[in-house]
CSV table of C-alpha atoms in Angstrom, one decimal:
chain,number,residue,atom,x,y,z
A,1,UNK,CA,-60.9,-6.1,-24.6
A,2,UNK,CA,-59.1,-3.4,-26.7
A,3,UNK,CA,-56.2,-5.7,-27.8
A,4,UNK,CA,-56.4,-5.8,-32.0
A,5,UNK,CA,-57.0,-9.3,-33.8
A,6,UNK,CA,-53.7,-11.0,-35.9
A,7,UNK,CA,-55.6,-12.5,-39.6
A,8,UNK,CA,-54.5,-15.8,-37.6
A,9,UNK,CA,-57.3,-15.4,-34.4
A,10,UNK,CA,-59.7,-17.7,-35.5
A,11,UNK,CA,-57.3,-19.8,-36.3
A,12,UNK,CA,-55.1,-19.9,-33.1
A,13,UNK,CA,-58.4,-20.4,-31.4
A,14,UNK,CA,-59.3,-23.2,-32.7
A,15,UNK,CA,-55.3,-24.3,-32.3
A,16,UNK,CA,-56.2,-24.1,-29.0
A,17,UNK,CA,-53.6,-21.1,-28.8
A,18,UNK,CA,-53.2,-19.1,-24.8
A,19,UNK,CA,-54.3,-15.8,-26.6
A,20,UNK,CA,-52.7,-13.4,-24.7
A,21,UNK,CA,-52.2,-9.2,-24.6
A,22,UNK,CA,-49.1,-8.3,-26.2
A,23,UNK,CA,-47.8,-5.2,-27.8
A,24,UNK,CA,-51.4,-3.8,-28.2
A,25,UNK,CA,-52.2,-7.3,-29.6
A,26,UNK,CA,-54.2,-10.6,-28.9
A,27,UNK,CA,-51.8,-13.4,-30.1
A,28,UNK,CA,-51.2,-17.1,-28.8
A,29,UNK,CA,-48.2,-17.6,-26.2
A,30,UNK,CA,-48.1,-21.4,-26.7
A,31,UNK,CA,-50.6,-23.8,-28.2
A,32,UNK,CA,-50.0,-26.8,-25.7
A,33,UNK,CA,-46.4,-27.0,-24.4
A,34,UNK,CA,-43.9,-24.4,-25.2
A,35,UNK,CA,-40.9,-26.6,-24.1
A,36,UNK,CA,-42.0,-28.5,-27.1
A,37,UNK,CA,-42.5,-26.0,-29.1
A,38,UNK,CA,-39.7,-24.6,-29.0
A,39,UNK,CA,-37.0,-28.3,-29.0
A,40,UNK,CA,-39.4,-28.1,-32.6
A,41,UNK,CA,-37.9,-25.6,-34.0
A,42,UNK,CA,-34.1,-26.7,-32.8
A,43,UNK,CA,-35.2,-30.5,-34.2
A,44,UNK,CA,-37.9,-29.9,-36.9
A,45,UNK,CA,-39.8,-26.7,-37.6
A,46,UNK,CA,-41.8,-23.5,-35.5
A,47,UNK,CA,-44.3,-21.5,-38.0
A,48,UNK,CA,-45.4,-18.3,-35.6
A,49,UNK,CA,-47.4,-15.4,-36.5
A,50,UNK,CA,-46.2,-12.3,-36.5
A,51,UNK,CA,-49.0,-10.5,-38.1
A,52,UNK,CA,-48.3,-7.9,-35.4
A,53,UNK,CA,-45.3,-6.6,-36.8
A,54,UNK,CA,-45.1,-3.2,-38.6
A,55,UNK,CA,-44.3,-2.6,-42.8
A,56,UNK,CA,-43.3,0.8,-43.9
A,57,UNK,CA,-42.1,1.4,-47.1
A,58,UNK,CA,-39.9,4.4,-48.2
A,59,UNK,CA,-39.5,5.1,-51.5
A,60,UNK,CA,-38.2,8.4,-53.9
A,61,UNK,CA,-35.3,9.4,-55.4
A,62,UNK,CA,-33.3,10.0,-52.8
A,63,UNK,CA,-34.3,7.0,-50.4
A,64,UNK,CA,-31.3,5.3,-49.8
A,65,UNK,CA,-30.2,8.8,-48.3
A,66,UNK,CA,-32.8,9.1,-46.6
A,67,UNK,CA,-32.5,5.0,-44.7
A,68,UNK,CA,-28.9,6.0,-44.4
A,69,UNK,CA,-29.5,9.0,-42.3
A,70,UNK,CA,-32.2,7.9,-40.9
A,71,UNK,CA,-30.7,4.3,-39.5
A,72,UNK,CA,-27.2,3.1,-38.2
A,73,UNK,CA,-26.1,0.3,-40.9
A,74,UNK,CA,-24.7,1.2,-44.3
A,75,UNK,CA,-27.6,0.9,-46.6
A,76,UNK,CA,-25.9,1.4,-49.9
A,77,UNK,CA,-24.2,-2.4,-49.5
A,78,UNK,CA,-27.5,-3.3,-50.4
A,79,UNK,CA,-28.3,-4.5,-53.9
A,80,UNK,CA,-31.6,-5.3,-55.3
A,81,UNK,CA,-33.3,-8.1,-53.5
A,82,UNK,CA,-31.0,-8.4,-50.0
A,83,UNK,CA,-32.1,-7.6,-46.9
A,84,UNK,CA,-30.4,-5.4,-43.8
A,85,UNK,CA,-30.7,-5.4,-39.7
A,86,UNK,CA,-30.2,-1.9,-38.6
A,87,UNK,CA,-31.5,0.2,-36.5
A,88,UNK,CA,-33.2,4.0,-35.9
A,89,UNK,CA,-31.2,5.7,-33.6
A,90,UNK,CA,-32.1,8.6,-31.5
A,91,UNK,CA,-29.6,11.5,-31.1
A,92,UNK,CA,-28.2,10.2,-27.9
A,93,UNK,CA,-27.2,7.5,-29.8
A,94,UNK,CA,-30.0,5.1,-28.2
A,95,UNK,CA,-32.4,2.8,-29.7
A,96,UNK,CA,-35.7,4.0,-31.3
A,97,UNK,CA,-36.0,1.1,-33.2
A,98,UNK,CA,-34.1,-2.6,-34.6
A,99,UNK,CA,-36.1,-3.0,-38.0
A,100,UNK,CA,-35.4,-5.1,-41.3
A,101,UNK,CA,-34.3,-3.1,-44.2
A,102,UNK,CA,-35.4,-4.8,-47.9
A,103,UNK,CA,-33.8,-3.0,-50.8
A,104,UNK,CA,-36.4,-3.8,-53.8
A,105,UNK,CA,-34.6,-0.8,-56.3
A,106,UNK,CA,-32.8,2.0,-55.2
A,107,UNK,CA,-35.4,4.1,-55.0
A,108,UNK,CA,-37.8,1.3,-53.2
A,109,UNK,CA,-37.2,-0.1,-49.8
A,110,UNK,CA,-39.8,-1.4,-47.1
A,111,UNK,CA,-38.3,-1.4,-43.2
A,112,UNK,CA,-40.4,-3.8,-40.9
A,113,UNK,CA,-40.5,-2.8,-37.0
A,114,UNK,CA,-41.4,-3.0,-33.8
A,115,UNK,CA,-45.7,-4.1,-33.1
A,116,UNK,CA,-45.5,-1.6,-31.3
A,117,UNK,CA,-43.8,0.9,-32.8
A,118,UNK,CA,-45.0,1.3,-36.0
A,119,UNK,CA,-47.0,4.5,-35.9
A,120,UNK,CA,-44.0,6.0,-33.7
A,121,UNK,CA,-41.5,4.9,-36.3
A,122,UNK,CA,-43.2,6.1,-38.7
A,123,UNK,CA,-43.9,9.3,-37.2
A,124,UNK,CA,-40.5,9.6,-36.2
A,125,UNK,CA,-38.8,8.5,-39.7
A,126,UNK,CA,-41.1,12.2,-41.5
A,127,UNK,CA,-39.7,14.5,-38.6
A,128,UNK,CA,-36.3,13.5,-39.3
A,129,UNK,CA,-36.3,12.7,-43.3
A,130,UNK,CA,-34.1,15.9,-45.0
A,131,UNK,CA,-34.0,13.9,-47.7
A,132,UNK,CA,-36.4,12.8,-51.2
A,133,UNK,CA,-38.2,10.5,-49.7
A,134,UNK,CA,-41.8,9.3,-49.5
A,135,UNK,CA,-43.1,7.1,-46.0
A,136,UNK,CA,-46.1,4.8,-47.0
A,137,UNK,CA,-47.0,2.9,-43.6
A,138,UNK,CA,-49.2,-0.3,-44.5
A,139,UNK,CA,-48.9,-2.1,-41.1
A,140,UNK,CA,-52.6,-2.7,-41.5
A,141,UNK,CA,-52.2,-4.1,-45.3
A,142,UNK,CA,-49.6,-6.6,-44.7
A,143,UNK,CA,-49.8,-10.6,-43.1
A,144,UNK,CA,-46.4,-11.7,-42.0
A,145,UNK,CA,-46.0,-15.4,-40.9
A,146,UNK,CA,-42.5,-17.2,-40.0
A,147,UNK,CA,-41.6,-20.7,-40.8
A,148,UNK,CA,-38.4,-21.1,-38.7
A,149,UNK,CA,-35.9,-24.3,-38.1
A,150,UNK,CA,-34.1,-27.1,-39.9
A,151,UNK,CA,-37.0,-28.5,-42.1
A,152,UNK,CA,-37.9,-25.1,-43.2
A,153,UNK,CA,-36.5,-24.8,-47.0
A,154,UNK,CA,-38.0,-28.8,-47.5
A,155,UNK,CA,-41.2,-27.9,-46.4
A,156,UNK,CA,-41.3,-24.3,-48.8
A,157,UNK,CA,-40.3,-26.8,-51.9
A,158,UNK,CA,-42.5,-29.5,-51.3
A,159,UNK,CA,-45.6,-26.6,-52.1
A,160,UNK,CA,-45.8,-25.6,-55.7
A,161,UNK,CA,-43.7,-22.3,-56.7
A,162,UNK,CA,-41.5,-23.0,-53.0
A,163,UNK,CA,-38.4,-24.6,-54.7
A,164,UNK,CA,-37.1,-21.3,-55.9
A,165,UNK,CA,-37.8,-19.7,-52.7
A,166,UNK,CA,-35.8,-22.5,-50.8
A,167,UNK,CA,-33.0,-21.9,-52.5
A,168,UNK,CA,-32.8,-18.3,-51.5
A,169,UNK,CA,-30.0,-17.5,-49.8
A,170,UNK,CA,-29.7,-15.9,-46.3
A,171,UNK,CA,-31.1,-12.3,-46.1
A,172,UNK,CA,-31.9,-12.5,-49.5
A,173,UNK,CA,-36.1,-11.8,-50.6
A,174,UNK,CA,-38.0,-11.5,-53.7
A,175,UNK,CA,-41.3,-11.2,-54.4
A,176,UNK,CA,-42.9,-14.8,-55.4
A,177,UNK,CA,-45.6,-16.6,-55.5
A,178,UNK,CA,-46.4,-19.8,-52.8
A,179,UNK,CA,-48.7,-22.4,-53.3
A,180,UNK,CA,-50.7,-19.4,-55.2
A,181,UNK,CA,-50.3,-16.6,-52.5
A,182,UNK,CA,-48.8,-13.8,-53.5
A,183,UNK,CA,-45.8,-13.0,-51.2
A,184,UNK,CA,-42.9,-11.4,-50.4
A,185,UNK,CA,-40.1,-14.4,-49.1
A,186,UNK,CA,-37.2,-13.6,-47.3
A,187,UNK,CA,-34.7,-15.9,-45.8
A,188,UNK,CA,-34.8,-14.3,-42.0
A,189,UNK,CA,-35.6,-15.3,-38.7
A,190,UNK,CA,-35.2,-14.4,-35.5
A,191,UNK,CA,-34.9,-18.0,-33.6
A,192,UNK,CA,-31.4,-18.5,-34.4
A,193,UNK,CA,-32.3,-21.0,-36.8
A,194,UNK,CA,-32.4,-21.1,-40.8
A,195,UNK,CA,-36.2,-20.5,-41.8
A,196,UNK,CA,-38.1,-17.6,-43.7
A,197,UNK,CA,-40.3,-15.4,-43.0
A,198,UNK,CA,-43.2,-14.4,-45.6
A,199,UNK,CA,-45.2,-11.2,-45.8
A,200,UNK,CA,-48.5,-11.6,-47.5
A,201,UNK,CA,-51.9,-9.4,-48.4
A,202,UNK,CA,-53.9,-9.4,-44.9
A,203,UNK,CA,-56.9,-11.0,-46.2
A,204,UNK,CA,-54.6,-14.1,-47.7
A,205,UNK,CA,-52.3,-14.5,-44.3
A,206,UNK,CA,-54.8,-17.1,-43.3
A,207,UNK,CA,-54.4,-19.5,-46.4
A,208,UNK,CA,-50.8,-18.7,-45.8
A,209,UNK,CA,-50.8,-20.4,-43.0
A,210,UNK,CA,-53.2,-23.1,-43.4
A,211,UNK,CA,-50.6,-23.7,-46.6
A,212,UNK,CA,-47.5,-23.9,-44.7
A,213,UNK,CA,-49.0,-26.2,-41.8
A,214,UNK,CA,-50.6,-28.8,-44.0
A,215,UNK,CA,-47.7,-28.9,-45.8
A,216,UNK,CA,-45.2,-29.2,-42.7
A,217,UNK,CA,-47.2,-32.0,-40.9
A,218,UNK,CA,-45.1,-34.6,-42.4
A,219,UNK,CA,-41.8,-32.6,-41.5
A,220,UNK,CA,-42.6,-32.1,-38.2
A,221,UNK,CA,-43.5,-28.9,-38.5
A,222,UNK,CA,-45.6,-26.9,-35.5
A,223,UNK,CA,-47.2,-24.0,-34.8
A,224,UNK,CA,-45.6,-21.7,-31.7
A,225,UNK,CA,-46.3,-19.2,-29.7
A,226,UNK,CA,-44.6,-16.1,-28.1
A,227,UNK,CA,-43.5,-18.1,-25.3
A,228,UNK,CA,-41.1,-20.3,-27.3
A,229,UNK,CA,-40.0,-17.4,-29.5
A,230,UNK,CA,-38.9,-15.5,-26.3
A,231,UNK,CA,-36.7,-18.4,-25.7
A,232,UNK,CA,-35.0,-19.1,-29.3
A,233,UNK,CA,-34.3,-15.3,-29.2
A,234,UNK,CA,-33.1,-15.3,-25.8
A,235,UNK,CA,-30.4,-18.6,-26.8
A,236,UNK,CA,-29.2,-17.0,-29.6
A,237,UNK,CA,-29.0,-13.5,-27.9
A,238,UNK,CA,-31.1,-11.4,-30.2
A,239,UNK,CA,-32.2,-8.0,-28.6
A,240,UNK,CA,-35.7,-7.5,-27.8
A,241,UNK,CA,-37.3,-4.3,-28.3
A,242,UNK,CA,-38.5,-2.6,-25.0
A,243,UNK,CA,-36.3,-5.6,-23.1
A,244,UNK,CA,-32.4,-4.9,-24.0
A,245,UNK,CA,-33.2,-2.3,-26.7
A,246,UNK,CA,-34.3,1.2,-25.5
A,247,UNK,CA,-33.6,5.0,-25.8
A,248,UNK,CA,-32.4,4.6,-23.1
A,249,UNK,CA,-29.7,3.0,-23.7
A,250,UNK,CA,-27.2,3.4,-26.6
A,251,UNK,CA,-26.0,1.1,-29.9
A,252,UNK,CA,-23.4,0.2,-28.0
A,253,UNK,CA,-24.2,-0.6,-24.9
A,254,UNK,CA,-27.1,-2.6,-26.1
A,255,UNK,CA,-24.6,-4.5,-27.9
A,256,UNK,CA,-25.4,-3.3,-31.5
A,257,UNK,CA,-21.5,-2.0,-32.7
A,258,UNK,CA,-21.3,-4.4,-35.2
A,259,UNK,CA,-24.7,-2.9,-37.1
A,260,UNK,CA,-23.3,1.0,-36.3
A,261,UNK,CA,-21.3,2.0,-39.5
A,262,UNK,CA,-19.3,5.2,-38.1
A,263,UNK,CA,-17.2,5.5,-41.1
A,264,UNK,CA,-20.7,5.6,-44.1
A,265,UNK,CA,-20.8,9.0,-43.6
A,266,UNK,CA,-23.3,11.1,-40.6
A,267,UNK,CA,-26.6,9.5,-39.7
A,268,UNK,CA,-28.8,10.1,-36.4
A,269,UNK,CA,-26.6,9.4,-33.2
A,270,UNK,CA,-23.7,9.1,-34.7
A,271,UNK,CA,-21.8,11.9,-33.2
A,272,UNK,CA,-22.7,11.1,-29.3
A,273,UNK,CA,-21.4,7.5,-30.4
A,274,UNK,CA,-18.5,8.7,-32.0
A,275,UNK,CA,-18.1,10.7,-28.0
A,276,UNK,CA,-19.0,6.9,-26.6
A,277,UNK,CA,-16.4,4.3,-29.0
A,278,UNK,CA,-13.9,6.7,-27.7
A,279,UNK,CA,-14.3,7.0,-23.9
A,280,UNK,CA,-15.7,3.5,-24.1
A,281,UNK,CA,-19.0,2.3,-22.6
A,282,UNK,CA,-19.5,2.6,-19.7
A,283,UNK,CA,-22.3,-0.4,-19.2
A,284,UNK,CA,-22.7,-3.0,-21.2
A,285,UNK,CA,-25.6,-5.7,-22.2
A,286,UNK,CA,-24.3,-9.3,-21.1
A,287,UNK,CA,-25.0,-12.5,-21.7
A,288,UNK,CA,-24.7,-14.8,-18.6
A,289,UNK,CA,-26.2,-18.7,-16.2
A,290,UNK,CA,-27.8,-18.0,-13.0
A,291,UNK,CA,-25.2,-20.6,-11.0
A,292,UNK,CA,-27.2,-20.7,-8.2
A,293,UNK,CA,-31.0,-22.8,-8.4
A,294,UNK,CA,-33.9,-20.2,-9.4
A,295,UNK,CA,-34.5,-17.7,-12.7
A,296,UNK,CA,-33.9,-14.5,-12.6
A,297,UNK,CA,-36.3,-12.8,-14.8
A,298,UNK,CA,-37.0,-8.9,-16.4
A,299,UNK,CA,-36.1,-6.1,-13.7
A,300,UNK,CA,-33.5,-8.0,-11.4
A,301,UNK,CA,-31.5,-5.4,-9.9
A,302,UNK,CA,-28.1,-6.7,-10.1
A,303,UNK,CA,-25.0,-6.4,-7.5
A,304,UNK,CA,-21.5,-6.9,-7.5
A,305,UNK,CA,-19.9,-9.7,-4.7
A,306,UNK,CA,-19.0,-6.8,-2.6
A,307,UNK,CA,-22.8,-5.6,-2.9
A,308,UNK,CA,-23.3,-2.4,-4.8
A,309,UNK,CA,-26.0,-2.1,-7.6
A,310,UNK,CA,-24.2,-2.2,-11.0
A,311,UNK,CA,-27.0,-3.1,-13.5
A,312,UNK,CA,-30.0,-4.3,-14.0
A,313,UNK,CA,-31.3,-8.2,-15.6
A,314,UNK,CA,-33.2,-6.9,-19.3
A,315,UNK,CA,-34.4,-10.6,-20.1
A,316,UNK,CA,-34.5,-14.3,-18.0
A,317,UNK,CA,-35.5,-17.4,-17.6
A,318,UNK,CA,-34.6,-21.4,-18.1
A,319,UNK,CA,-34.5,-22.1,-21.9
A,320,UNK,CA,-34.7,-25.9,-23.1
A,321,UNK,CA,-32.0,-26.0,-25.6
A,322,UNK,CA,-29.2,-25.0,-23.4
A,323,UNK,CA,-31.2,-25.9,-20.2
A,324,UNK,CA,-30.3,-23.8,-17.7
A,325,UNK,CA,-31.4,-20.5,-16.2
A,326,UNK,CA,-29.7,-18.1,-18.2
A,327,UNK,CA,-30.5,-14.2,-19.2
A,328,UNK,CA,-29.1,-10.9,-20.5
A,329,UNK,CA,-27.9,-7.8,-18.6
A,330,UNK,CA,-27.1,-4.3,-18.3
A,331,UNK,CA,-23.8,-4.4,-16.6
A,332,UNK,CA,-21.2,-1.7,-15.9
A,333,UNK,CA,-19.0,-2.6,-19.0
A,334,UNK,CA,-16.3,-4.3,-16.2
A,335,UNK,CA,-18.7,-7.1,-15.4
A,336,UNK,CA,-18.8,-7.7,-18.9
A,337,UNK,CA,-16.4,-9.7,-19.0
A,338,UNK,CA,-17.0,-13.7,-19.6
A,339,UNK,CA,-16.3,-15.7,-16.4
A,340,UNK,CA,-17.5,-12.5,-14.1
A,341,UNK,CA,-19.0,-12.9,-11.6
A,342,UNK,CA,-21.8,-10.6,-10.1
A,343,UNK,CA,-25.7,-11.0,-7.9
A,344,UNK,CA,-29.3,-10.8,-8.7
A,345,UNK,CA,-32.1,-10.4,-6.6
A,346,UNK,CA,-35.0,-12.5,-6.6
A,347,UNK,CA,-37.7,-12.4,-3.6
A,348,UNK,CA,-35.0,-10.9,-1.4
A,349,UNK,CA,-32.5,-13.1,-2.4
A,350,UNK,CA,-29.5,-13.0,-4.2
A,351,UNK,CA,-28.3,-15.7,-6.8
A,352,UNK,CA,-25.2,-16.0,-8.1
A,353,UNK,CA,-24.6,-14.7,-11.9
A,354,UNK,CA,-21.2,-15.8,-14.1
A,355,UNK,CA,-21.2,-13.8,-17.2
A,356,UNK,CA,-21.1,-16.1,-20.6
A,357,UNK,CA,-20.2,-16.0,-23.8
A,358,UNK,CA,-22.8,-14.9,-27.0
A,359,UNK,CA,-24.6,-16.3,-28.4
A,360,UNK,CA,-25.6,-19.3,-25.6
A,361,UNK,CA,-26.8,-21.6,-28.4
A,362,UNK,CA,-25.2,-21.3,-31.9
A,363,UNK,CA,-27.0,-23.8,-34.7
A,364,UNK,CA,-24.6,-23.8,-36.8
A,365,UNK,CA,-21.7,-25.5,-34.1
A,366,UNK,CA,-24.7,-27.1,-33.1
A,367,UNK,CA,-25.3,-29.3,-35.6
B,1,UNK,CA,-59.7,-37.6,-13.6
B,2,UNK,CA,-58.5,-34.2,-13.4
B,3,UNK,CA,-59.9,-33.5,-9.4
B,4,UNK,CA,-59.5,-36.6,-7.8
B,5,UNK,CA,-62.7,-37.1,-6.0
B,6,UNK,CA,-61.0,-38.2,-2.2
B,7,UNK,CA,-58.8,-34.9,-2.4
B,8,UNK,CA,-59.8,-31.5,-1.2
B,9,UNK,CA,-59.3,-28.2,-3.2
B,10,UNK,CA,-58.9,-24.1,-3.0
B,11,UNK,CA,-60.2,-21.6,-5.0
B,12,UNK,CA,-56.7,-21.2,-5.7
B,13,UNK,CA,-56.0,-24.3,-7.6
B,14,UNK,CA,-54.4,-26.0,-3.9
B,15,UNK,CA,-55.1,-30.1,-3.5
B,16,UNK,CA,-55.2,-31.3,-0.4
B,17,UNK,CA,-54.9,-35.0,1.0
B,18,UNK,CA,-56.1,-35.0,4.8
B,19,UNK,CA,-54.7,-38.0,6.8
B,20,UNK,CA,-55.3,-37.3,10.5
B,21,UNK,CA,-53.6,-34.3,11.5
B,22,UNK,CA,-51.3,-34.1,8.6
B,23,UNK,CA,-51.7,-32.9,5.5
B,24,UNK,CA,-50.0,-33.4,1.7
B,25,UNK,CA,-50.1,-30.5,-0.8
B,26,UNK,CA,-50.1,-29.7,-4.3
B,27,UNK,CA,-51.3,-27.6,-7.7
B,28,UNK,CA,-53.8,-29.0,-9.5
B,29,UNK,CA,-54.3,-30.5,-12.8
B,30,UNK,CA,-56.6,-27.5,-14.3
B,31,UNK,CA,-53.2,-25.0,-12.1
B,32,UNK,CA,-50.6,-27.1,-14.1
B,33,UNK,CA,-51.9,-26.8,-17.4
B,34,UNK,CA,-52.7,-22.9,-16.8
B,35,UNK,CA,-49.1,-22.2,-16.3
B,36,UNK,CA,-47.7,-24.3,-18.5
B,37,UNK,CA,-44.1,-26.8,-18.6
B,38,UNK,CA,-42.5,-25.6,-15.1
B,39,UNK,CA,-38.6,-25.2,-14.8
B,40,UNK,CA,-38.5,-24.2,-11.1
B,41,UNK,CA,-39.9,-24.7,-8.1
B,42,UNK,CA,-39.0,-23.2,-5.0
B,43,UNK,CA,-39.4,-24.9,-1.5
B,44,UNK,CA,-40.4,-24.1,1.4
B,45,UNK,CA,-38.0,-24.9,4.5
B,46,UNK,CA,-38.7,-27.9,6.6
B,47,UNK,CA,-39.9,-26.6,10.1
B,48,UNK,CA,-41.8,-23.1,8.7
B,49,UNK,CA,-44.9,-22.4,10.0
B,50,UNK,CA,-47.1,-22.2,8.0
B,51,UNK,CA,-50.6,-20.0,8.1
B,52,UNK,CA,-53.7,-20.4,5.7
B,53,UNK,CA,-53.4,-18.6,2.2
B,54,UNK,CA,-49.4,-17.3,3.4
B,55,UNK,CA,-47.3,-17.8,0.1
B,56,UNK,CA,-45.5,-20.8,1.2
B,57,UNK,CA,-44.0,-22.2,-2.0
B,58,UNK,CA,-43.3,-20.0,-5.8
B,59,UNK,CA,-43.4,-22.3,-9.1
B,60,UNK,CA,-41.7,-21.0,-12.6
B,61,UNK,CA,-42.7,-21.5,-16.0
B,62,UNK,CA,-40.3,-20.2,-19.3
B,63,UNK,CA,-42.7,-17.2,-18.9
B,64,UNK,CA,-43.8,-16.4,-15.1
B,65,UNK,CA,-43.1,-16.9,-11.1
B,66,UNK,CA,-46.1,-17.5,-9.6
B,67,UNK,CA,-47.2,-17.9,-5.2
B,68,UNK,CA,-48.5,-21.4,-4.2
B,69,UNK,CA,-50.4,-20.0,-1.2
B,70,UNK,CA,-50.6,-22.8,1.9
B,71,UNK,CA,-54.3,-23.9,2.0
B,72,UNK,CA,-54.3,-24.4,5.0
B,73,UNK,CA,-52.2,-23.8,8.4
B,74,UNK,CA,-49.4,-26.5,9.9
B,75,UNK,CA,-45.8,-26.4,9.8
B,76,UNK,CA,-43.5,-27.9,7.1
B,77,UNK,CA,-43.1,-32.2,8.0
B,78,UNK,CA,-41.4,-32.9,4.5
B,79,UNK,CA,-41.0,-31.5,0.7
B,80,UNK,CA,-40.9,-32.9,-2.4
B,81,UNK,CA,-37.4,-33.1,-3.1
B,82,UNK,CA,-37.5,-35.0,-6.6
B,83,UNK,CA,-38.4,-31.3,-7.5
B,84,UNK,CA,-35.6,-29.5,-7.4
B,85,UNK,CA,-34.2,-31.6,-10.3
B,86,UNK,CA,-37.6,-32.1,-11.7
B,87,UNK,CA,-39.8,-29.3,-11.4
B,88,UNK,CA,-42.0,-31.0,-14.8
B,89,UNK,CA,-43.1,-34.0,-12.2
B,90,UNK,CA,-45.8,-31.4,-11.6
B,91,UNK,CA,-47.3,-31.2,-15.0
B,92,UNK,CA,-46.8,-35.0,-15.5
B,93,UNK,CA,-48.4,-36.5,-12.3
B,94,UNK,CA,-49.6,-33.3,-10.1
B,95,UNK,CA,-52.3,-35.6,-7.5
B,96,UNK,CA,-48.8,-38.3,-7.2
B,97,UNK,CA,-45.3,-37.4,-8.1
B,98,UNK,CA,-45.6,-33.8,-7.6
B,99,UNK,CA,-46.6,-33.6,-5.1
B,100,UNK,CA,-44.7,-29.9,-2.9
B,101,UNK,CA,-45.0,-30.8,0.6
B,102,UNK,CA,-46.7,-32.2,3.5
B,103,UNK,CA,-47.9,-30.3,6.7
B,104,UNK,CA,-48.1,-31.4,10.6
B,105,UNK,CA,-50.5,-29.8,12.8
B,106,UNK,CA,-53.1,-29.1,10.4
B,107,UNK,CA,-55.9,-26.9,11.5
B,108,UNK,CA,-59.3,-28.9,12.0
B,109,UNK,CA,-61.5,-25.8,11.2
B,110,UNK,CA,-59.4,-24.6,8.0
B,111,UNK,CA,-59.5,-28.1,7.3
B,112,UNK,CA,-63.4,-28.3,7.1
B,113,UNK,CA,-63.6,-25.1,5.1
B,114,UNK,CA,-61.7,-26.4,2.2
B,115,UNK,CA,-63.7,-27.1,-1.0
B,116,UNK,CA,-64.7,-30.5,-2.1
B,117,UNK,CA,-63.8,-32.2,-5.9
B,118,UNK,CA,-67.2,-31.4,-6.7
B,119,UNK,CA,-67.3,-27.3,-5.4
B,120,UNK,CA,-64.0,-27.1,-7.4
B,121,UNK,CA,-65.0,-28.8,-10.1
B,122,UNK,CA,-67.5,-25.7,-10.7
B,123,UNK,CA,-64.9,-23.3,-9.4
B,124,UNK,CA,-62.3,-24.1,-13.2
B,125,UNK,CA,-66.0,-24.8,-15.1
B,126,UNK,CA,-65.7,-28.5,-15.1
């Protein structure tokens, strides 16, 4: 076994987690039923080990300028204690990684990056930076736990020090103590539900996990694995690096236009995206439902009803809350409009699919 | 009772109930637990002739599609249509309500090669 272990590895085994390799780590794909874990997050709460995610500090007099050049969202819109979803792009406008930027002060930022990317991102940021800023990769020092679901705030509030954390607004964070453990608490997540993400020292992560799991017992909190995380994010139409996001798809094609601020000044990828903005994108990430019986998965080739190849499925499964076979596909732009019909090939058969509107699931409308 | 004694098994985690020249086939409790919640079953066509070890059904969980092999040769006489709307029957009741297909005209020699419950239990470490 060459994968790395998170600080919760022993706890996952004790909890009956089915451990699998993921992005270079051993992580639980599920504990008991992935469907029940998914449903718990929609109706109560779920706890996720996201310690594999990377943490990179950006400090220095020009840290803000550096991040505004190295990522596509407008970092100057942040104030202390606010977080921002952004992306690191290549010169072609392709996505190197999607990240969250946390501003501690004008000269001190934390960025949270995808697990398999922390080394690559760290080297990329250092090599492309032209401002007075320093980068420190502390991915090995930080564990991370996500608490997600409508009961999250109540669970946090029930722990010593939790009330002030429960009062955080969305995309705000601060350095806090929860149950006597020093953490960075952020009101963010990747499930389409309300919730929190907590950073804590590697060695304290297991204590934080146990404290949360214990506090959540009376609220229906369950530990959740990668399968639930994937079906939850897919229903919310959140793109996943290595699936929807890659250096070969531009930020516009991948549906990240809302975090691309062409007017903020120069940044890596801007000129390519300006040109794409002028001429229009040739393909677009498109949510779809499968109309025929069957499940369409990542990698399935997509065809027009006339039989012409028009793209590829980037993620697809049958999800519990929406309770249908659905997915995301990168297809020629003319097929991205809601209601457009196309076909995906599964084991030699072509299943009819229909372009849907994003997201499949919206917590604010469903409750 | 994760492997009923009156059934036969394969090392690929299918079970077989032999009745004369006919056999009912499904996947074991162990297999369904490994696969997790099933969300789709692609059943074989009725009348299809299958040979031993041939993929004749696909069961899909949220994470993956997995092949089910014919435990022995025969002709598909009947399939469990309930699985079209309730694939989770395989999770809930793998040996009864979750049966997959019935084969007729089975090969007696192949039937004799199937594993006993005790032999299968050894394979799954029970």
